[in-house]
Short mmCIF file of C-alpha atoms in Angstrom, two decimals:
data_model
loop_
_atom_site.label_atom_id
_atom_site.label_comp_id
_atom_site.label_asym_id
_atom_site.label_seq_id
_atom_site.Cartn_x
_atom_site.Cartn_y
_atom_site.Cartn_z
CA MET A 20 -0.13 0.25 0.02
CA ARG A 21 1.41 3.75 -1.41
CA LEU A 22 2.13 6.35 1.31
CA ARG A 23 -0.08 9.14 1.42
CA ASN A 24 1.88 11.77 -0.53
CA ILE A 25 3.71 14.16 2.18
CA PRO A 26 4.56 17.67 1.54
CA GLY A 27 8.12 18.84 1.57
CA ALA A 28 8.96 15.08 0.24
CA ASP A 29 10.92 16.11 -3.06
CA GLU A 30 13.18 18.45 -1.79
CA ALA A 31 14.40 16.67 0.92
CA ILE A 32 15.39 13.91 -1.64
CA LEU A 33 16.77 16.37 -3.59
CA ASN A 34 18.41 17.94 -0.70
CA SER A 35 19.82 15.39 0.64
CA GLU A 36 23.27 14.33 0.62
CA TYR A 37 22.02 10.30 1.35
CA CYS A 38 20.10 9.99 -2.15
CA ILE A 39 21.74 10.23 -5.98
CA LYS A 40 20.49 12.58 -8.32
CA GLU A 41 21.06 12.26 -12.29
CA PRO A 42 21.88 8.14 -11.37
CA GLU A 43 21.99 7.95 -15.08
CA SER A 44 24.91 10.03 -14.42
CA LYS A 45 27.02 7.40 -12.53
CA LYS A 46 26.13 4.37 -14.88
CA GLY A 47 29.18 2.23 -14.96
CA ASN A 48 30.80 4.52 -12.34
CA TRP A 49 28.89 3.58 -8.96
CA GLN A 50 31.95 2.91 -7.10
CA SER A 51 32.49 6.14 -7.31
CA VAL A 52 30.00 7.13 -5.24
CA PHE A 53 30.95 5.52 -2.07
CA SER A 54 34.38 5.38 -0.01
CA SER A 55 35.54 1.99 -0.48
CA THR A 56 35.84 0.18 -3.82
CA GLN A 57 33.64 -3.24 -2.89
CA PRO A 58 30.52 -5.32 -4.53
CA LEU A 59 27.43 -3.65 -5.59
CA HIS A 60 24.17 -4.82 -4.21
CA ILE A 61 20.68 -3.36 -4.64
CA GLU A 62 17.20 -4.03 -3.73
CA ILE A 63 14.35 -2.58 -5.88
CA GLY A 64 11.37 -1.25 -4.11
CA MET A 65 12.64 -1.07 -0.61
CA GLY A 66 10.27 0.73 0.97
CA LYS A 67 9.99 2.14 4.06
CA GLY A 68 14.56 1.01 4.19
CA ARG A 69 14.66 -1.50 7.03
CA PHE A 70 16.14 -4.23 4.96
CA ILE A 71 18.64 -2.64 3.30
CA MET A 72 20.18 -0.66 6.17
CA ASP A 73 20.09 -3.49 8.27
CA MET A 74 22.10 -5.04 5.96
CA ALA A 75 24.35 -2.57 5.01
CA ALA A 76 24.92 -2.47 8.62
CA ALA A 77 25.46 -6.64 8.96
CA HIS A 78 27.83 -6.28 5.96
CA PRO A 79 30.02 -2.98 5.84
CA ASP A 80 32.33 -4.87 3.52
CA ILE A 81 29.52 -4.60 0.52
CA ASN A 82 28.11 -1.30 -1.06
CA TYR A 83 24.20 -0.93 -1.52
CA LEU A 84 22.05 1.16 -3.26
CA GLY A 85 18.65 1.59 -2.20
CA ILE A 86 15.76 2.14 -4.75
CA GLU A 87 12.60 3.52 -4.75
CA ARG A 88 10.06 5.26 -7.20
CA TYR A 89 7.82 6.66 -4.58
CA SER A 90 9.49 10.23 -2.31
CA SER A 91 7.28 9.71 0.35
CA VAL A 92 8.32 6.34 1.12
CA LEU A 93 12.35 7.35 0.48
CA LEU A 94 11.95 10.44 2.98
CA ARG A 95 10.86 7.96 5.44
CA ALA A 96 14.57 5.84 4.89
CA LEU A 97 16.50 9.25 4.72
CA GLN A 98 15.07 10.49 8.16
CA LYS A 99 16.04 7.33 9.49
CA MET A 100 20.22 7.82 7.47
CA GLU A 101 19.89 11.26 8.98
CA GLU A 102 20.28 9.70 12.45
CA THR A 103 22.50 6.96 11.68
CA PRO A 104 24.75 7.14 8.87
CA MET A 105 26.25 4.81 6.77
CA PRO A 106 29.41 5.35 4.58
CA ASN A 107 28.09 1.58 2.17
CA LEU A 108 24.57 2.76 1.42
CA ARG A 109 22.84 5.59 -0.79
CA PHE A 110 19.57 5.52 -2.16
CA ILE A 111 18.04 6.52 -5.53
CA CYS A 112 14.19 7.58 -6.28
CA MET A 113 13.30 6.13 -9.94
CA ASP A 114 11.18 3.57 -11.31
CA ALA A 115 12.70 0.20 -11.45
CA ALA A 116 11.46 0.15 -15.24
CA ASP A 117 15.02 1.85 -16.25
CA VAL A 118 17.75 -0.11 -13.72
CA THR A 119 19.46 -0.36 -17.63
CA GLU A 120 18.97 2.99 -17.78
CA VAL A 121 21.34 3.47 -14.67
CA PHE A 122 23.53 0.40 -14.50
CA ALA A 123 25.69 -1.47 -16.40
CA LYS A 124 26.78 -4.53 -17.82
CA ASP A 125 27.89 -6.98 -14.85
CA GLU A 126 27.79 -3.54 -12.24
CA VAL A 127 26.12 -5.17 -9.85
CA SER A 128 26.42 -8.14 -7.68
CA ARG A 129 22.80 -8.71 -6.19
CA ILE A 130 19.41 -8.08 -6.59
CA TYR A 131 17.47 -7.76 -4.02
CA LEU A 132 13.14 -7.96 -4.32
CA ASN A 133 11.03 -7.87 -1.18
CA PHE A 134 7.52 -7.67 -0.88
CA SER A 135 7.40 -6.87 -4.26
CA ASP A 136 3.83 -5.22 -6.02
CA PRO A 137 2.22 -8.20 -7.29
CA TRP A 138 0.15 -6.16 -9.92
CA PRO A 139 -2.94 -8.92 -9.63
CA LYS A 140 -4.44 -8.17 -12.69
CA ASP A 141 -3.06 -10.71 -15.51
CA ARG A 142 -2.74 -7.59 -18.40
CA HIS A 143 -0.49 -6.25 -15.79
CA ALA A 144 1.96 -9.55 -15.41
CA LYS A 145 4.55 -7.82 -17.21
CA ARG A 146 4.82 -4.89 -14.65
CA ARG A 147 5.15 -7.44 -11.59
CA LEU A 148 9.24 -6.82 -11.02
CA THR A 149 9.72 -10.66 -11.41
CA SER A 150 8.35 -11.31 -14.76
CA ARG A 151 10.06 -12.17 -17.82
CA GLN A 152 10.65 -8.27 -18.65
CA PHE A 153 12.52 -7.44 -16.17
CA PHE A 154 14.30 -10.72 -15.88
CA ALA A 155 15.94 -9.01 -18.91
CA ARG A 156 16.53 -6.25 -17.51
CA TYR A 157 18.19 -7.73 -14.93
CA ASP A 158 20.21 -10.05 -16.48
CA ALA A 159 22.14 -7.17 -18.15
CA ILE A 160 23.48 -5.79 -15.43
CA LEU A 161 24.07 -8.66 -12.96
CA LYS A 162 27.85 -9.80 -13.06
CA PRO A 163 27.85 -13.17 -14.28
CA ASP A 164 27.87 -14.92 -11.05
CA GLY A 165 25.89 -13.01 -9.53
CA ARG A 166 22.44 -13.93 -8.10
CA LEU A 167 18.24 -12.44 -7.04
CA GLU A 168 16.94 -12.80 -3.90
CA PHE A 169 13.16 -12.26 -3.88
CA LYS A 170 10.81 -12.11 -0.76
CA THR A 171 7.37 -12.61 -0.56
CA ASP A 172 3.97 -13.57 1.04
CA ASN A 173 1.43 -13.84 -1.93
CA GLN A 174 1.66 -17.45 -3.06
CA ASP A 175 0.40 -16.78 -6.33
CA LEU A 176 2.86 -14.07 -6.76
CA PHE A 177 5.17 -16.83 -5.91
CA THR A 178 4.16 -19.16 -7.94
CA PHE A 179 4.27 -16.96 -10.89
CA SER A 180 7.39 -16.09 -10.49
CA LEU A 181 8.97 -19.44 -10.43
CA GLU A 182 7.19 -19.80 -13.62
CA GLU A 183 8.58 -16.72 -14.95
CA ILE A 184 12.72 -18.44 -13.99
CA PRO A 185 13.52 -20.62 -16.73
CA GLU A 186 11.03 -18.93 -19.30
CA ALA A 187 13.36 -15.82 -18.54
CA GLY A 188 16.85 -18.28 -19.00
CA TRP A 189 17.45 -18.20 -15.49
CA HIS A 190 18.16 -20.97 -13.02
CA LEU A 191 16.44 -21.97 -10.06
CA ASP A 192 18.58 -22.07 -7.34
CA ALA A 193 16.84 -22.69 -3.96
CA SER A 194 12.99 -21.98 -3.24
CA THR A 195 10.91 -22.38 0.19
CA ARG A 196 7.21 -21.24 0.69
CA ASP A 197 7.76 -20.58 4.66
CA LEU A 198 10.82 -19.52 4.89
CA HIS A 199 10.86 -18.68 8.82
CA HIS A 200 10.26 -22.68 9.11
CA ASP A 201 13.35 -23.26 6.51
CA SER A 202 16.66 -23.47 8.49
CA VAL A 203 18.99 -23.67 5.60
CA LEU A 204 17.33 -20.36 3.46
CA ASN A 205 16.41 -18.19 6.71
CA GLU A 206 19.82 -18.41 8.21
CA GLY A 207 20.96 -14.84 8.66
CA ASN A 208 17.67 -13.82 7.56
CA ILE A 209 17.06 -9.89 7.88
CA MET A 210 13.45 -9.29 7.82
CA THR A 211 11.70 -6.24 6.47
CA GLU A 212 8.96 -3.63 7.68
CA TYR A 213 6.49 -6.11 5.62
CA GLU A 214 8.25 -9.48 6.66
CA GLU A 215 7.63 -8.80 9.91
CA LYS A 216 4.25 -7.79 10.08
CA PHE A 217 2.94 -10.19 7.64
CA SER A 218 4.66 -13.62 9.09
CA SER A 219 3.36 -12.26 12.75
CA LYS A 220 -0.09 -12.48 11.47
CA GLY A 221 0.47 -16.30 10.92
CA ASN A 222 1.25 -15.97 7.18
CA PRO A 223 4.63 -18.13 5.85
CA ILE A 224 7.02 -16.07 4.14
CA CYS A 225 8.01 -17.89 0.04
CA LYS A 226 11.75 -17.08 -0.60
CA LEU A 227 13.14 -17.75 -3.93
CA ILE A 228 17.14 -17.00 -5.27
CA ALA A 229 17.87 -17.89 -8.98
CA SER A 230 20.62 -16.73 -11.15
CA ARG A 231 21.85 -17.59 -14.61
#
């Protein structure tokens, strides 16, 4: 569910040192944004930023970019970042469909998709972040040995995603429909805001890992 519009959100993002303006200008040179040259992981649809901020704190040897389309949502992450700055984390306000305009070939080591919009109507299938159309975009920016990790509580979207992986020419490395009771895939799991909310209601969390 989208947050209501927050007055001043666009201006705050424009003025924040933690949000990259004109990200297309960084294509092929994202390492210059960070203080250290390290593997680059991105989260597409980062919401209010809990997951990627916890990841950045837990893995200082990795650079992270959080991508969020809606400024009113991204603002929450920026406010948290102001309180606890991290040198290995930055944000981008942009549409996920434009990732190939922002990242160069082999520039990204890992992609995270967490509780993405399910776009339940069939005619909107290509808008789903796990559609074959999006897998083609990820293929253009992900390193040969890179991987994609996806979590959701939406069973229909998860089934769709499992079916799209081979159609996109990708390989399913691992999957579960009950992450929190999977001792292997749940090891080291960092939860998102939605994950904590849904799992507390008894909703099983699905996860898959895919590569080329």
